[in-house]
Coordinates of C-alpha atoms in Angstrom, one line a residue:
X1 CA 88.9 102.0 86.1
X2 CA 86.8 99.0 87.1
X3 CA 88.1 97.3 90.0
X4 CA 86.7 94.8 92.8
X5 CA 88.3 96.0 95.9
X6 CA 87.3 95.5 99.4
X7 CA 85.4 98.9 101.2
X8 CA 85.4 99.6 105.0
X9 CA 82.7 98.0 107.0
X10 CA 82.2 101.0 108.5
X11 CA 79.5 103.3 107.3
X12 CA 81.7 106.2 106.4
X13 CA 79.8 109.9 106.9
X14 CA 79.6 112.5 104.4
X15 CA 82.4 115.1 104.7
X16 CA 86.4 115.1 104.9
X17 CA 88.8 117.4 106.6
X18 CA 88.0 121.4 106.5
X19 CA 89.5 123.4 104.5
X20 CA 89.7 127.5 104.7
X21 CA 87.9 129.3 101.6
X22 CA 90.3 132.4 101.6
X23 CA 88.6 135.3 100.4
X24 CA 90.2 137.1 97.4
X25 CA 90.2 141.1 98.7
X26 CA 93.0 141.7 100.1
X27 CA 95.4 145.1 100.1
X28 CA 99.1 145.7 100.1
X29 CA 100.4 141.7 100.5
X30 CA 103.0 140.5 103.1
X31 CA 104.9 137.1 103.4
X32 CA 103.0 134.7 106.2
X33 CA 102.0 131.5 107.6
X34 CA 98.3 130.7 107.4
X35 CA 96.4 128.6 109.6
X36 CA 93.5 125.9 109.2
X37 CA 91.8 122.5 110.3
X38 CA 94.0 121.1 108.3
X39 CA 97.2 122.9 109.2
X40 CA 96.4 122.5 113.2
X41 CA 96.1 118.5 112.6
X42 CA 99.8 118.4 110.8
X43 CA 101.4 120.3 113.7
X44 CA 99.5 118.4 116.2
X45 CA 100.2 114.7 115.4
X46 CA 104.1 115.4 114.1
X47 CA 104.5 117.2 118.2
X48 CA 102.3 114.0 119.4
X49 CA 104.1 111.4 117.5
X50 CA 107.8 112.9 117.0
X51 CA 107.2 112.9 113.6
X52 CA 109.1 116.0 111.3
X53 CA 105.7 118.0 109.7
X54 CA 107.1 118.6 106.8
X55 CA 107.8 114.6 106.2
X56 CA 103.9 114.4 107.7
X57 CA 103.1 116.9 104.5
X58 CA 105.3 115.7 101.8
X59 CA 103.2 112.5 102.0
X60 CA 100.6 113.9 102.3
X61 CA 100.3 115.9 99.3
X62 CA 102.4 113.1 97.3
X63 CA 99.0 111.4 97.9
X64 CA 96.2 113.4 98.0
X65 CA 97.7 117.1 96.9
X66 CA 96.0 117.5 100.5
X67 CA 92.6 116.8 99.7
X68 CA 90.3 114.2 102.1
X69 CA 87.8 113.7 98.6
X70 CA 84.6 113.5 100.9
X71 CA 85.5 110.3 102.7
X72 CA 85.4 108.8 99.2
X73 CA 87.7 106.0 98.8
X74 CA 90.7 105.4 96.3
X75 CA 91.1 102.7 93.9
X76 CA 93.0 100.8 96.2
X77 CA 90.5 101.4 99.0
X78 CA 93.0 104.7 101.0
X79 CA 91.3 107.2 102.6
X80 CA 91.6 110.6 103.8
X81 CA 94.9 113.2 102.9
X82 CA 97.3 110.5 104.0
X83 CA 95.8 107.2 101.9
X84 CA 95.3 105.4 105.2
X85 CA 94.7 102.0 103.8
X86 CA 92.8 99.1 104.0
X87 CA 93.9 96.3 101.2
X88 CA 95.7 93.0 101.1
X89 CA 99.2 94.5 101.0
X90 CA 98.6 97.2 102.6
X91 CA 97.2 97.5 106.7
X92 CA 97.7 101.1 107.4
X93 CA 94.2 101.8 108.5
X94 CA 93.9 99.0 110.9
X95 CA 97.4 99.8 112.3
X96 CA 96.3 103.2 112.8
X97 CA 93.6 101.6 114.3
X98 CA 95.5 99.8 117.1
X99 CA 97.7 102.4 117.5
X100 CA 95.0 105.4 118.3
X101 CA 92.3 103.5 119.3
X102 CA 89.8 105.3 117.1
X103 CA 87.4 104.5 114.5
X104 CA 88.0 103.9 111.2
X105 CA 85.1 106.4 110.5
X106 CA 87.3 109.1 112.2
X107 CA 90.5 108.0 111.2
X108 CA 89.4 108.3 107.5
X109 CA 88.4 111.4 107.7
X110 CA 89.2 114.2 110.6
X111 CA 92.1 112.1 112.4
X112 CA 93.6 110.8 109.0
X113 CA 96.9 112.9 109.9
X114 CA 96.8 111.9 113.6
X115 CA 96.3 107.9 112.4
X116 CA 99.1 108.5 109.7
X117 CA 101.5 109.6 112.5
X118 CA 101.0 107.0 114.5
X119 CA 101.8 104.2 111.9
X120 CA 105.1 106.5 110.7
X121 CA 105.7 106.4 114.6
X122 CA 105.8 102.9 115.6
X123 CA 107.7 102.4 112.4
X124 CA 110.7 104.5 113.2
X125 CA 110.8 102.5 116.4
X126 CA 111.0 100.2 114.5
X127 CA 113.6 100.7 112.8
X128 CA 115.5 102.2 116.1
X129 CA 114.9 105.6 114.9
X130 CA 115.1 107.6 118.1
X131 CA 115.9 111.4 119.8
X132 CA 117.6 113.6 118.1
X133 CA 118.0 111.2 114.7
X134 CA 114.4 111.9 114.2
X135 CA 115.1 115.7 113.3
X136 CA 116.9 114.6 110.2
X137 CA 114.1 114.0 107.4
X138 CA 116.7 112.4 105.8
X139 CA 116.9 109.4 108.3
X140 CA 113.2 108.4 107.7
X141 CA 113.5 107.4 104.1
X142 CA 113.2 103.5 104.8
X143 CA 109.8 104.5 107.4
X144 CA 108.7 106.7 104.5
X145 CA 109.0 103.8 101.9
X146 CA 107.6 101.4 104.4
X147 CA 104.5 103.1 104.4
X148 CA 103.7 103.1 101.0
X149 CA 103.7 99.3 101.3
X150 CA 105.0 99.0 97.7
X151 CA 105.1 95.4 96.0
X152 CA 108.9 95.6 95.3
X153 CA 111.8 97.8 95.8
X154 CA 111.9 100.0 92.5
X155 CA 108.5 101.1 93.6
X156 CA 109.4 101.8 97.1
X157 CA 111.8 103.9 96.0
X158 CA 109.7 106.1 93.0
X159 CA 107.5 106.6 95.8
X160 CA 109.6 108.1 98.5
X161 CA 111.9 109.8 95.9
X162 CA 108.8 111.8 95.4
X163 CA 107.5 112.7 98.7
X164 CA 111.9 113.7 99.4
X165 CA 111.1 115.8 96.1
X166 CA 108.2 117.5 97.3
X167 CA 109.6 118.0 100.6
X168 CA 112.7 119.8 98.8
X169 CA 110.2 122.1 97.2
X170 CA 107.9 122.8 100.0
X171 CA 104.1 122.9 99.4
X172 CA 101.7 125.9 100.0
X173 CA 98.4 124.0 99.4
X174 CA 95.1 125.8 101.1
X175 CA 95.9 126.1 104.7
X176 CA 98.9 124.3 104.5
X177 CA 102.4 125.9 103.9
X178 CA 106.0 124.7 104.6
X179 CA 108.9 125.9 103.5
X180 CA 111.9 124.1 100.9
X181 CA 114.2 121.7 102.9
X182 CA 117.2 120.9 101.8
X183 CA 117.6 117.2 102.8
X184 CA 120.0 114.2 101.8
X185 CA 118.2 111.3 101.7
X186 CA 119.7 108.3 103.5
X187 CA 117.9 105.6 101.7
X188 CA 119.2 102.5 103.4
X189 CA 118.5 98.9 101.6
X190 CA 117.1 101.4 98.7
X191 CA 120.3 102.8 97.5
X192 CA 121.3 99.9 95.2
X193 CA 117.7 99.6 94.1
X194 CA 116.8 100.7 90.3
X195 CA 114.0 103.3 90.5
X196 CA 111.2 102.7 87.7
X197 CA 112.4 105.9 86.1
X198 CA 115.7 104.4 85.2
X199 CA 115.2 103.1 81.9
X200 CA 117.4 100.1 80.6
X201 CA 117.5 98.5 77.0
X202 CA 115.2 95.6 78.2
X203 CA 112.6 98.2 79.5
X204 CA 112.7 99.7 76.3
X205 CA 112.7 97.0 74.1
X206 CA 109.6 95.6 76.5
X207 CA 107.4 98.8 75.8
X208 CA 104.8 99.6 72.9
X209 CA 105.4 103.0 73.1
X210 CA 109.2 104.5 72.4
X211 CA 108.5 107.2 75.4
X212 CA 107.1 104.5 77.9
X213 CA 108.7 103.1 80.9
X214 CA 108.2 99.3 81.4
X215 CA 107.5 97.8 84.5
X216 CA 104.7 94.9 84.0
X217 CA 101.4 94.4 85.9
X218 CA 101.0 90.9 88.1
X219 CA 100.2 88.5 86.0
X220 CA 96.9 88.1 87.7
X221 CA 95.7 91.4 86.7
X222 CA 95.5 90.8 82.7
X223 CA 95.0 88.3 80.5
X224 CA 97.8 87.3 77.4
X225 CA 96.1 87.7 73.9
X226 CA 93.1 89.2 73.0
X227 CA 89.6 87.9 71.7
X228 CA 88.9 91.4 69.5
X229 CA 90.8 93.8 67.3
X230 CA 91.6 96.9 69.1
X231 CA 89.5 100.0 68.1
X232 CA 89.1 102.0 71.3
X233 CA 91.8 104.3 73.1
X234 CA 89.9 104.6 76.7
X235 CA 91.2 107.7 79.4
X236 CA 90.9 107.2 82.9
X237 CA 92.0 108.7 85.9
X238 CA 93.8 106.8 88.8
X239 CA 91.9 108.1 91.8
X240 CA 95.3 107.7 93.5
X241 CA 98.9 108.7 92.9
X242 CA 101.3 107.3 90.2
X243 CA 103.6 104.9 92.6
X244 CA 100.4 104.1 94.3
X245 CA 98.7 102.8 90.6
X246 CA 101.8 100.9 89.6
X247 CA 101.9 99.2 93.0
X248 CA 98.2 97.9 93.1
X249 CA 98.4 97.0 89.5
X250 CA 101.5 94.8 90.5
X251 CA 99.5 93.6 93.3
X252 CA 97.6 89.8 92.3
X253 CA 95.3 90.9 94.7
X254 CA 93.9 94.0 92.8
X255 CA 92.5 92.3 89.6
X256 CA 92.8 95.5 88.2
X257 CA 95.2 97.0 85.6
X258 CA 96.0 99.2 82.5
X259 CA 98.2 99.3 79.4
X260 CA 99.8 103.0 80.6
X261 CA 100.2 105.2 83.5
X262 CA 100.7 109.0 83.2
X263 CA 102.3 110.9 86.0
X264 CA 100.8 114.4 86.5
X265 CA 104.3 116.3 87.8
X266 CA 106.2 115.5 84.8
X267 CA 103.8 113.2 82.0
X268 CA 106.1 110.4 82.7
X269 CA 104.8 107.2 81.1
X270 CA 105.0 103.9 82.7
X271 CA 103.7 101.0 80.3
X272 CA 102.2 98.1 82.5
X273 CA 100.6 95.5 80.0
X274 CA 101.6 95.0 75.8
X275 CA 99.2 96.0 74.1
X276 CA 98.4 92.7 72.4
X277 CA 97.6 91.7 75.7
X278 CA 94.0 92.6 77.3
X279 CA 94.6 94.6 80.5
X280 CA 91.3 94.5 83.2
X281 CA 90.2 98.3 83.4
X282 CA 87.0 98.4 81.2
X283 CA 85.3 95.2 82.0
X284 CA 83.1 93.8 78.6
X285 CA 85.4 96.0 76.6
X286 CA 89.0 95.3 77.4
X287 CA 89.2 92.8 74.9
X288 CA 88.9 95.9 72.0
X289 CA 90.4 98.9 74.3
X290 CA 93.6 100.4 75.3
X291 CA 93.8 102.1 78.6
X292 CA 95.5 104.9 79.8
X293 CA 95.5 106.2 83.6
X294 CA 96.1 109.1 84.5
X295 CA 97.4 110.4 88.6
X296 CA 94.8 112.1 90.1
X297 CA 91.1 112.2 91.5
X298 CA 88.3 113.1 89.3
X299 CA 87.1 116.0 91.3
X300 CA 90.6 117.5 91.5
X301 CA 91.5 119.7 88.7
X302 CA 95.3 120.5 90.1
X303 CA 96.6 116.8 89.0
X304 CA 95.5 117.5 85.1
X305 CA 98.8 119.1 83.9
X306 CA 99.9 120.3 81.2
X307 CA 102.5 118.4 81.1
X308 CA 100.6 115.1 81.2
X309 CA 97.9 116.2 78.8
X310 CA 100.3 116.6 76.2
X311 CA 102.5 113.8 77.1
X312 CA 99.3 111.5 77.4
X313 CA 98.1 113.0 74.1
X314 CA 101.4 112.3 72.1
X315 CA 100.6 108.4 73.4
X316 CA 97.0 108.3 72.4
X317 CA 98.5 109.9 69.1
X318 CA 101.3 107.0 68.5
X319 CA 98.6 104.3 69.6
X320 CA 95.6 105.2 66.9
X321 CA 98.6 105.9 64.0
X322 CA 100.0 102.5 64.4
X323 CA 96.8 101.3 65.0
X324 CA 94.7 102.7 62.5
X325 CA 92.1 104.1 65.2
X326 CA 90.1 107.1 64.1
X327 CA 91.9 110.3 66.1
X328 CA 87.6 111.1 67.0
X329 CA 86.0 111.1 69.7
X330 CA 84.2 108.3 68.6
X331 CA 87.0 106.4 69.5
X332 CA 88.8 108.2 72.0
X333 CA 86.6 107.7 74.6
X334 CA 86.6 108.6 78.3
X335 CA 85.6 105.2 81.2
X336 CA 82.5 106.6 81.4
X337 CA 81.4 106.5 78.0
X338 CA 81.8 103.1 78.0
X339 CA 79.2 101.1 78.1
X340 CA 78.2 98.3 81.3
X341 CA 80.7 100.7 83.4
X342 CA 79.3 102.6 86.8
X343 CA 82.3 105.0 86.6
X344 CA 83.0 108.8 86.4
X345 CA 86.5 109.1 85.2
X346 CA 87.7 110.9 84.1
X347 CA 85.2 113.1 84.8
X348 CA 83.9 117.0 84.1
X349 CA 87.7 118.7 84.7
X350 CA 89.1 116.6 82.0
X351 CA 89.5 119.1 78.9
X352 CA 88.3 116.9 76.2
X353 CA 88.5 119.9 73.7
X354 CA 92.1 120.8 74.9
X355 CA 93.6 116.8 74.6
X356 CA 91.9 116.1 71.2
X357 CA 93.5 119.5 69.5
X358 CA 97.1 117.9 70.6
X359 CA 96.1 114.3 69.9
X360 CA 95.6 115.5 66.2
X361 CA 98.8 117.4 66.0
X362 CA 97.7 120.8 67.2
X363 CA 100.1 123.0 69.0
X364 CA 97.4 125.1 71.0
X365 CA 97.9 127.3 73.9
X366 CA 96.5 126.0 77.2
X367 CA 93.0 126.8 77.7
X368 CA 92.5 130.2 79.2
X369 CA 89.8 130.9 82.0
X370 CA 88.2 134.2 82.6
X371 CA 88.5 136.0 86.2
X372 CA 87.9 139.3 87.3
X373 CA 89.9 141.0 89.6
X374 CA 89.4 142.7 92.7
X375 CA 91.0 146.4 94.0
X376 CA 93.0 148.4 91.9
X377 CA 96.8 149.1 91.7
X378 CA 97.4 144.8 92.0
X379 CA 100.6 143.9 90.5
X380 CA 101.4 141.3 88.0
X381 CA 104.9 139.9 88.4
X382 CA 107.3 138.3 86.4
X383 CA 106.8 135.4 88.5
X384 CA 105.2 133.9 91.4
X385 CA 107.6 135.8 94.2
X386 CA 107.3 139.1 95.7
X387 CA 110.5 140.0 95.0
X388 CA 109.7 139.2 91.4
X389 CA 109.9 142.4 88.8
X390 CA 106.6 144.4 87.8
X391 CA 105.0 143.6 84.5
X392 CA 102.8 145.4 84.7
X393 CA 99.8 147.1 87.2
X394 CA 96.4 146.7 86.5
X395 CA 94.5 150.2 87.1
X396 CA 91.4 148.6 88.9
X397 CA 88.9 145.7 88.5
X398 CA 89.8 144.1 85.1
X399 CA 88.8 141.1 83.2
X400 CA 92.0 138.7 83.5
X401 CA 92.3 135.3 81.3
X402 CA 94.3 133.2 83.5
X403 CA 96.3 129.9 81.6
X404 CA 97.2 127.7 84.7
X405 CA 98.3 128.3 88.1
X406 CA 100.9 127.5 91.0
X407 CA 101.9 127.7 94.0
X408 CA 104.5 130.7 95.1
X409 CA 105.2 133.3 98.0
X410 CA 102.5 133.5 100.1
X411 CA 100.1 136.8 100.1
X412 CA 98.4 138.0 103.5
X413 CA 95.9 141.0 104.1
X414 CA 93.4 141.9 106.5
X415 CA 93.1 138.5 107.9
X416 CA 93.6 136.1 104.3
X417 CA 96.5 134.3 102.8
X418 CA 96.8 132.6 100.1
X419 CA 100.0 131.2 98.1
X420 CA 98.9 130.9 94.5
X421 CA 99.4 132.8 91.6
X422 CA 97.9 132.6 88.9
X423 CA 99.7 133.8 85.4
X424 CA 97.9 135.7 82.9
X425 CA 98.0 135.4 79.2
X426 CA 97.6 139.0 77.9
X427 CA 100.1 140.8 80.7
X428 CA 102.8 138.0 80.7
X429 CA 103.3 137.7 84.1
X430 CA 101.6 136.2 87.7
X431 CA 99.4 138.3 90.1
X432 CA 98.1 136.9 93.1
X433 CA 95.0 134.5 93.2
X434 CA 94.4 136.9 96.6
X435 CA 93.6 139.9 93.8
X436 CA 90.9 137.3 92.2
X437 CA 86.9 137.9 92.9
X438 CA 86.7 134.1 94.0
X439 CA 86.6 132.7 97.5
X440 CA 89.1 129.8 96.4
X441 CA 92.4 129.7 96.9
X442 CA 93.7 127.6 94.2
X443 CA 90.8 128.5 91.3
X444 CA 88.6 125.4 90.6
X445 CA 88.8 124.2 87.2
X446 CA 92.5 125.7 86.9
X447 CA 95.1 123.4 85.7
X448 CA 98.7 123.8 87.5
X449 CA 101.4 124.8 85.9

């Protein structure tokens, strides 16, 4: 999406926080923890700053699925695994600033957890959160929703209802592992508040599309009527997460917006500007385009789900049949392949030949990917567990095609971990990305499950 937004003066250097490459041989697999740059920092800054580690990685992957991007910026100018932020409506980075005493050049990049800590910090004093009250994850729901420095309260709340979800879950990124929590979130002033999910007869009646949430853009950030017929459907990708998008396209400060948002966990639709209306995401061609954003970065394969392909492809679907839009390419067209636009979105990992078969009514199977796989006797499980059942065994290095991936029990030998799994299409069942010959962890390219 095209946006004006305000960069750090700062000269930012190439590189973001290291990540472990886990080698893929392995032998017989035990449960573990595993260690990194990464994993150090979280455990560091939550002992420095009182501040639970799991709460510390909830919001971190909520953001970033734990990925610094190179330094590279979001679309509302956050950096680094945590979004530290530097906006209107947002002052994270310069309160991290303050707090630390660093540079913005480190805190966007190798003290981005430390920074992040620091602003959660002085916020639970804040709000009197102190000793022994700061155990309970559940206490810090208001700091949590502070931080995401939402414009209003049902976007507060879809916010830290997901990083409580994803703290409930656990995470087992690269390098980073914690375990489910069970936590009741006290949610304060939020409790009575509406989250965006919630969909009442005005929201419905207010949106385009029958499946679509409606929660409108500032008025600042689209313009009412249009000066063209519509004749393009244009796919973008957020470079930032899903509360994050709806916020800074609610925010008069952005000038920025689009018609939908797709959420990447579930393909949850939010619809943000009518579509008679021209939404700002394509400069010289908003007034003949649709857009639709989708959560995630452009060089981060795990965000494109299934689940939001084919619930983003079921909207671009509805949109050209009303519409009378060719279901081509030639109309369907990604950011950019639009013309007078400098951006990437939504970029090489999109599958172009996947989304077009189920915007024209094709059931396909996900895409399959092909692997090879390393030692003999490796298991394939039922599911991602090792206490799962046996599938199967494969007999020694065989050609695998793997259909997606996630994240499960964690698999340590000789020195490697690694938590994902990857399930296969011809056995039925998950094996180990440790049993892959590729020094990732989570496979490039891969979607998630």
């Amino acid at each position: 999406m095209h946006s004006s937004i305000p960069r750090l003066t700062a000269v930012l250097a190439a590189g973001a926080l290291a990540f472990s490459a886990l080698p893929s041989n392995a032998s017989t697999p035990v449960e573990t923890g595993s260690t990194s740059t990464l994993s150090e920092a979280f455990k560091t800054a939550a002992a420095q700053y009182d501040v639970p580690r799991e709460l510390l990685v909830g919001i971190g992957y909520a953001e970033s699925h734990l990925d610094g991007h190179d330094g590279q910026p979001s679309q509302a100018n956050g950096y680094g695994v945590m979004h530290l932020a530097s906006n209107p409506s947002n002052p994270t980075m310069s309160e991290a600033a303050k707090l630390t005493g660093l540079p913005v050049e480190q805190l966007a990049k190798d003290a981005n957890v430390r920074g992040a800590a620091a602003v959660l910090d002085s916020y639970a004093d804040q709000a009197g959160l102190q000793g022994q009250a700061r155990r309970d994850i559940g206490r810090w729901y208001e700091v949590v929703a502070k931080y995401s420095h939402s414009a209003d309260g049902p976007t507060a709340r879809l916010y830290t209802d997901e990083v409580y979800r994803i703290i409930g879950l656990g995470v087992g990124a690269e390098g980073v592992s914690t375990q489910p929590v069970k936590v009741t979130p006290q949610r304060g002033k939020y409790a009575n508040v509406a989250p965006l999910g919630t969909r009442t007869p005005a929201s419905i009646q207010a949106a385009d599309y029958p499946g679509a949430i409606w929660n409108a853009a500032n008025s600042a950030n689209y313009r009412v009527g249009r000066t063209a017929a519509i004749s393009t459907i244009v796919i973008h990708v957020t470079q930032g997460s899903y509360a994050g998008t709806i916020s800074w396209f609610k925010n008069a400060s952005s000038q920025v917006s689009a018609h939908y948002v797709v959420r990447s966990s579930d393909g949850q639709i939010t619809q943000m500007v009518a579509e008679k209306d021209t939404a700002y995401h394509v400069r010289s061609a908003n007034p003949y385009t649709i857009g639709i954003e989708h959560e995630g970065f452009v060089d981060q394969p795990s965000w494109f789900t299934d689940a939001m392909y084919r619930a983003s492809a079921a909207l671009t679907k509805n949109i050209a049949e009303r519409r009378g839009i060719p279901k081509t390419r030639s109309y369907i067209k990604g950011h950019n392949e639009i013309p007078g636009n400098d951006h990437t979105d939504p970029g090489p990992n999109w599958n172009w030949n996947y989304y077009m078969q189920l915007v024209n009514g094709g059931n396909p199977n996900p895409p399959t990917y092909n692997f090879t796989t390393y030692g003999s006797g490796v298991r394939v499980r039922s599911d991602a567990k090792l206490t799962a059942s046996i599938v199967t065994t494969l007999p020694g290095p065989t050609q695998v095609f793997v259909t997606c991936q996630k994240q499960g029990d964690t698999v340590n030998a000789e020195g490697t971990s690694n938590n994902w799994w990857s399930k296969l299409r011809d056995q039925g069942g998950y094996m180990s990305n440790i049993y892959i010959d590729h020094p990732a962890a989570q496979l490039p390219g891969v979607p998630v499950c």
